[in-house]
Short mmCIF file of C-alpha atoms and ligand atoms in Angstrom, two decimals:
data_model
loop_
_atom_site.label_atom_id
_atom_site.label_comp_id
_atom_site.label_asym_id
_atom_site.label_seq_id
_atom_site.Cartn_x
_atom_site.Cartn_y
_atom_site.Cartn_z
CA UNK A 1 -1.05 7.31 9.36
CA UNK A 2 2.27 7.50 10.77
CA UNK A 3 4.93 9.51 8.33
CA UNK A 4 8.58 9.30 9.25
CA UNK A 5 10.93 11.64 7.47
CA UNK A 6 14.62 10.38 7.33
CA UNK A 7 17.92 12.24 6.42
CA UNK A 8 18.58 10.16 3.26
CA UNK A 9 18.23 7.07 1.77
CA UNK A 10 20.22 5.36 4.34
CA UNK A 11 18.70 6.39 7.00
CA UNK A 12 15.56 5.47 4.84
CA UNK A 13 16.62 2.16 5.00
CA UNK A 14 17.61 1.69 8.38
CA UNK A 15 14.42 3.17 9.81
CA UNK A 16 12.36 1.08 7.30
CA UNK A 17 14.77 -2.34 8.13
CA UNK A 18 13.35 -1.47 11.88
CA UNK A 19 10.00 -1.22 11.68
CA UNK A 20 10.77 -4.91 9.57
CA UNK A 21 12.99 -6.54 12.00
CA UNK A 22 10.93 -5.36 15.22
CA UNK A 23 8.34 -7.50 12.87
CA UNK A 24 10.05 -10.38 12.99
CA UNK A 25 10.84 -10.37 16.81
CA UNK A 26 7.83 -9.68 17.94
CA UNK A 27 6.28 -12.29 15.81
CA UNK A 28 8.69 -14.86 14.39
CA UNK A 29 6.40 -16.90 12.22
CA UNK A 30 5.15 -13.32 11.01
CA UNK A 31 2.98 -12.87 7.27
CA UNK A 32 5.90 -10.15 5.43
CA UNK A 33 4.69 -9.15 2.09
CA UNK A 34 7.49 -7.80 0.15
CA UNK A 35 8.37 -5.85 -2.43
CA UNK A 36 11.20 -5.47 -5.45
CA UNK A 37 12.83 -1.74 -6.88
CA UNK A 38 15.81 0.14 -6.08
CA UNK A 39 13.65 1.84 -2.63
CA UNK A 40 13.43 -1.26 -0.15
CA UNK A 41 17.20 -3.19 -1.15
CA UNK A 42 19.11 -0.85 1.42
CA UNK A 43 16.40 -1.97 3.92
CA UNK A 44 17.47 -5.58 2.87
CA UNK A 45 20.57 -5.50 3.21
CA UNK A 46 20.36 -3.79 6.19
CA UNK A 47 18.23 -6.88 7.82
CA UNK A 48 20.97 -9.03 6.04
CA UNK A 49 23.94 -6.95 8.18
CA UNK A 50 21.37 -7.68 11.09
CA UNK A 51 21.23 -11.37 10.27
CA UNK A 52 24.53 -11.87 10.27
CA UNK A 53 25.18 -10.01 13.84
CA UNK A 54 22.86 -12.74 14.95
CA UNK A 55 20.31 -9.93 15.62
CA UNK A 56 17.33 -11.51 13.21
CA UNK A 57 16.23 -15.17 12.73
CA UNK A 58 13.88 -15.30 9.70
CA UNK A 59 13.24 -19.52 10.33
CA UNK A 60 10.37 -19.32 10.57
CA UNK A 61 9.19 -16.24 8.67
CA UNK A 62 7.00 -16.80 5.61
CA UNK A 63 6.55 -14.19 3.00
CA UNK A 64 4.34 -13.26 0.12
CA UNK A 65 5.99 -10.97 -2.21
CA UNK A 66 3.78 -8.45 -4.48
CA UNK A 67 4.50 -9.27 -8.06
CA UNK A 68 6.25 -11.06 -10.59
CA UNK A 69 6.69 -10.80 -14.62
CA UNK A 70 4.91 -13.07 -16.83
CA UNK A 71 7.35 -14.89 -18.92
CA UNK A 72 9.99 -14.69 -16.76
CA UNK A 73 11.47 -18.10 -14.73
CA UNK A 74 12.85 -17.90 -11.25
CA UNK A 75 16.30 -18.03 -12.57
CA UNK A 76 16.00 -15.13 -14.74
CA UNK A 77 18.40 -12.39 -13.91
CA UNK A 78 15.66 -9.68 -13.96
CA UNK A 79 12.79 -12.13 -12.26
CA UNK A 80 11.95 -10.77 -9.14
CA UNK A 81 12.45 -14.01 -7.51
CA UNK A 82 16.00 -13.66 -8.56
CA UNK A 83 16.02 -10.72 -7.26
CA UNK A 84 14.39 -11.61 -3.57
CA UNK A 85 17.16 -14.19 -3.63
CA UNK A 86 20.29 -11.60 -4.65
CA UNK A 87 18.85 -9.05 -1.82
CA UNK A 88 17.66 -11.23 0.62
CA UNK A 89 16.64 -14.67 0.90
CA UNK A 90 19.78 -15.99 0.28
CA UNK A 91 21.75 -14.65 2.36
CA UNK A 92 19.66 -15.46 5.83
CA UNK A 93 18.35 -18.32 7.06
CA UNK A 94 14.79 -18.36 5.12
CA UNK A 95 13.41 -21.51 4.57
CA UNK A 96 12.56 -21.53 0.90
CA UNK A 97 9.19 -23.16 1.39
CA UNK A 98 8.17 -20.43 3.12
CA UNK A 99 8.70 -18.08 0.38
CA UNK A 100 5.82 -17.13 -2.12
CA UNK A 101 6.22 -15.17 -5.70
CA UNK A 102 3.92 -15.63 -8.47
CA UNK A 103 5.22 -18.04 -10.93
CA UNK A 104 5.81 -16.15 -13.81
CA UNK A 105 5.97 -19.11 -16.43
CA UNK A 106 2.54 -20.85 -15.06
CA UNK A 107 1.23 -22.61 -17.86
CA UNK A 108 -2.50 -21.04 -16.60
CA UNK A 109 -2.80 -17.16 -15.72
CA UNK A 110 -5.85 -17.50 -14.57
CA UNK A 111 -4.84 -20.76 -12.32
CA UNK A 112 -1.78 -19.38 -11.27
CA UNK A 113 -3.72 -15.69 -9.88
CA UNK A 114 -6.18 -18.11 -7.91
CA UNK A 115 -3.68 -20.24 -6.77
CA UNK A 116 -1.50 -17.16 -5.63
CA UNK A 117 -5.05 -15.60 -3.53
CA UNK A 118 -5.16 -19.02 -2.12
CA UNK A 119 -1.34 -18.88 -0.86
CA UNK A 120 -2.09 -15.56 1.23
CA UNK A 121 -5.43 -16.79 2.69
CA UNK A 122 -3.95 -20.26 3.57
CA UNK A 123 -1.10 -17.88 5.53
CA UNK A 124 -3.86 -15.86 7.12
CA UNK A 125 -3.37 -12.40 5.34
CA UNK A 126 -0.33 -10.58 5.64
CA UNK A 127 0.86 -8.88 9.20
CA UNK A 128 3.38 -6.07 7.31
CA UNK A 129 3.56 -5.14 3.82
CA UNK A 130 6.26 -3.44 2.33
CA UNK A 131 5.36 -1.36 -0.58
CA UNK A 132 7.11 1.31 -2.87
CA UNK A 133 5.33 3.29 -5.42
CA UNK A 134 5.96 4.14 -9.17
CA UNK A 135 5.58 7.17 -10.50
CA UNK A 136 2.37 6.91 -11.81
CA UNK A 137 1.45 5.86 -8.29
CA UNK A 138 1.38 2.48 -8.61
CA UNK A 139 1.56 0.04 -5.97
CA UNK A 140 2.84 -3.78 -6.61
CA UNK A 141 1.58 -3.39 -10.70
CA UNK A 142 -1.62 -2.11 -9.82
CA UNK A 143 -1.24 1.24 -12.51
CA UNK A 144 -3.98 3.26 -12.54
CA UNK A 145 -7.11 2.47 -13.58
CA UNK A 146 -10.77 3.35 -13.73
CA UNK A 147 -11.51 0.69 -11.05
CA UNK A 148 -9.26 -1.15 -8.22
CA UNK A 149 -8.69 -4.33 -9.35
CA UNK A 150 -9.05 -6.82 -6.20
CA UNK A 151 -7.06 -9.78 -6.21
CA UNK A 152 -4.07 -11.07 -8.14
CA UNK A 153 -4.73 -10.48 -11.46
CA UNK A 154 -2.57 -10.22 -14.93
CA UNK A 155 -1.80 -6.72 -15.96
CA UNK A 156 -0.46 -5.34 -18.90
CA UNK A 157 2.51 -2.42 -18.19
CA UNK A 158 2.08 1.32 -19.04
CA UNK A 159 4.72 2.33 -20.61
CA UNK A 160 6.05 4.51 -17.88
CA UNK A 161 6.00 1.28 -15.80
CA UNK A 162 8.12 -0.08 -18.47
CA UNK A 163 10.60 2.70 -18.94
CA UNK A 164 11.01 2.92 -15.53
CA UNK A 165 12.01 -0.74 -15.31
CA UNK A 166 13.83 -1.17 -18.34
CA UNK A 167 17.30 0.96 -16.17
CA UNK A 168 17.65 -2.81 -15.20
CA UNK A 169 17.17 -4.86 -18.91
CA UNK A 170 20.30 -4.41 -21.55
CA UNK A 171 17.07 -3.22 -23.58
CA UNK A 172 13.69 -1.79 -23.45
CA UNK A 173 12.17 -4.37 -25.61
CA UNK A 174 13.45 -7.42 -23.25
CA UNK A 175 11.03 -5.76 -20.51
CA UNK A 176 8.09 -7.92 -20.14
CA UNK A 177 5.11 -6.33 -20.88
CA UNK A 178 2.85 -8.13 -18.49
CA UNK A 179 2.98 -8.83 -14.92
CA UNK A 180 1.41 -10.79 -12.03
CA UNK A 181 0.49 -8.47 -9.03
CA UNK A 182 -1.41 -8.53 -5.93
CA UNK A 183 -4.53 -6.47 -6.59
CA UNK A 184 -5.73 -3.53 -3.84
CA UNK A 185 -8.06 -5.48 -1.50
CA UNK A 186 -5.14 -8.29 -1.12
CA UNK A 187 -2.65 -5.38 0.10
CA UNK A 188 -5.01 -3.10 2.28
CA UNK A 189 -6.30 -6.55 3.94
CA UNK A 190 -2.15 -6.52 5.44
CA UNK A 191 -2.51 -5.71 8.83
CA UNK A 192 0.00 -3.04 8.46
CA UNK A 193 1.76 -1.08 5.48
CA UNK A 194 5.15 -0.05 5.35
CA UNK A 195 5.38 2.57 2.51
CA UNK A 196 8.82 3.53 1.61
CA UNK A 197 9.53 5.82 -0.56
CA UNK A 198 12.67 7.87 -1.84
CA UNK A 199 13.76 10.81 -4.51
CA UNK A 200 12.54 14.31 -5.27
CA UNK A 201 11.21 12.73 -8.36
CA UNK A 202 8.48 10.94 -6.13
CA UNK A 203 7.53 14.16 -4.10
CA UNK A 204 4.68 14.81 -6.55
CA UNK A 205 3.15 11.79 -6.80
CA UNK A 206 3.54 11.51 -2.76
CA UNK A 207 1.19 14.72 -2.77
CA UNK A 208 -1.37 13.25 -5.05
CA UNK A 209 -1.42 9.79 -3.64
CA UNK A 210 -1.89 10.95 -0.05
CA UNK A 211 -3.69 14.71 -0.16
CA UNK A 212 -5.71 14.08 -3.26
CA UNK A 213 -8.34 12.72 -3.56
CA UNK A 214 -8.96 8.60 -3.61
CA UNK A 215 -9.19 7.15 -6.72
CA UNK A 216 -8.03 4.87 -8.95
CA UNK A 217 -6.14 6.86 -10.94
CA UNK A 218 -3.60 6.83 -8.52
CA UNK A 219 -3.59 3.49 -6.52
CA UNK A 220 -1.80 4.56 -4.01
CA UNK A 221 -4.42 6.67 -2.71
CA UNK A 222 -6.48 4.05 -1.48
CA UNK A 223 -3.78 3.74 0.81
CA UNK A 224 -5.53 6.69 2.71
CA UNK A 225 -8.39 4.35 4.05
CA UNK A 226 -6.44 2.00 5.68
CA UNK A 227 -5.26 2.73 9.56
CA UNK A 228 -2.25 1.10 9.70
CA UNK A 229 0.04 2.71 7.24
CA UNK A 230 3.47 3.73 8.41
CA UNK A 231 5.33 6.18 5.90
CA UNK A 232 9.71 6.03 5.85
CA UNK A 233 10.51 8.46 2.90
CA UNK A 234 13.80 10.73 3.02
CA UNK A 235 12.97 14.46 3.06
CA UNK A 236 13.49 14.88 -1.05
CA UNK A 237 10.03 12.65 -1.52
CA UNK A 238 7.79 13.92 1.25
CA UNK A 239 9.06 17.73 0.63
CA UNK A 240 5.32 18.41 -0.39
CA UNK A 241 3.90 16.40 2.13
CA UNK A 242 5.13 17.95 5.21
CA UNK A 243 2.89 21.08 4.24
CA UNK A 244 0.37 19.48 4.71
CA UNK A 245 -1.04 18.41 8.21
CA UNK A 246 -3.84 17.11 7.68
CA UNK A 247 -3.07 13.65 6.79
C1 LIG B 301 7.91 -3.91 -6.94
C2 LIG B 301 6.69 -3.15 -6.97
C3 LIG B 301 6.63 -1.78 -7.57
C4 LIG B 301 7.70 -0.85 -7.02
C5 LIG B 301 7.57 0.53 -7.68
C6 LIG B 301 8.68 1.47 -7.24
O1 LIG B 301 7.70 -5.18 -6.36
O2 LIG B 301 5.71 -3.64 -6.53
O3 LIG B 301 5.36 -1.24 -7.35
O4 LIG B 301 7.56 -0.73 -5.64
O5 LIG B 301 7.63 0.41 -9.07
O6 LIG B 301 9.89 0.97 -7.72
P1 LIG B 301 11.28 1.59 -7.26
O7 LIG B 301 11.45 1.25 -5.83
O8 LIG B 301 12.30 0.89 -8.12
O9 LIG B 301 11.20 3.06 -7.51
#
């Protein structure tokens, strides 16, 4: 596990938009698995500034992003599709059938969580996944649980998943309450993880996710067994890690 420490969230951002874009030139038809939250849009719009320097190409990238609310269509303001398109997709030159988010108004939950496992295997699996984490250490909407849930599956929000999320809904009670996510085995099987992460409020569950033990209680921490994880946090959320040498 590689764990980068930046200045601030800029830099955060810029070192994360790296690791992303060096992605994408290495392999341009690359697997990206993305993620929504206030941590990874500086990286975006960093690969956007990027983009437009003629720097990037995204043709022929294809990407799988992590989650999506139920209920909510594309062209909802708060839809993370919406939101993939505000930060990102629209503003470079992504082909929009290469783009993948759950469909949040699919008549079928349990056809639209199969359908959305199929997507990733028919791409091969993912080559980098970007991931934040909530403050319950949750990763995509996998909160904790007694068990890690596998594959794409329907959750139901904690309510600190919804609090959290509700800064960005006029109210509380317009947050969905359910969500499509990717479940653990469908991130971990990414080739590589890109976990950024930013805020003193995140230094504790930083600690627990990656010098506790691994459970399901905190999601994150599964995130422990896998070899390829890269970690871009500024120095507010790792302050408790970098004690700690023995990750
Ligand atoms: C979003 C996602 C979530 C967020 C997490 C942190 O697609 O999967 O797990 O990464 O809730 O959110 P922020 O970045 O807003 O603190």
């Amino acid at each position: 596990m590689r764990i980068i420490t930046a200045k601030n969230y800029e830099d955060m951002s810029r070192k994360a938009a790296n690791i992303i874009s060096a992605q994408i030139i290495m392999n341009p038809k690359c697997v990206l698995g993305l993620a929504t939250g206030s941590t990874p849009m500086g990286a975006y719009k960093q690969l956007v500034d990027w983009y437009n320097k003629d720097d990037l190409d995204f043709s022929m990238v294809r990407t799988v992003n992590l989650d999506e609310y139920k209920g909510l269509d594309a062209n909802h303001e708060q839809s993370y599709r919406h939101f993939m398109d505000s930060h990102l997709f629209s503003h470079v030159n992504m082909n929009p059938d290469h783009v993948n988010i759950p469909n949040g108004i699919a008549a079928d939950s349990r056809l639209e969580c199969q359908r959305y496992d199929d997507v990733i295997a028919g791409l091969g699996g993912i080559d980098l996944q970007v991931l934040g984490i909530g403050l319950n250490g949750h990763i995509a909407f996998n909160e904790p649980d007694i068990a890690f849930e596998k594959k794409t599956h329907l959750v139901t929000l904690t309510q600190s998943t919804i609090a959290a999320n509700s800064r960005l809904f006029n109210d509380i009670s317009e947050v969905p309450t359910s969500a499509y996510t990717m479940g653990i085995k469908n991130i971990v099987q990414a080739k590589m993880i890109l976990l950024i992460v930013s805020g003193e409020e995140k230094a504790d569950i930083m600690y627990e996710a990656f010098c506790g033990p691994v459970t399901p209680a905190v999601p994150a921490s599964i995130l422990q067994m896998h070899n390829q994880v890269i970690i871009v946090g500024d120095a507010a959320a790792l302050a408790k890690l970098s004690i700690n040498t023995t990750i």
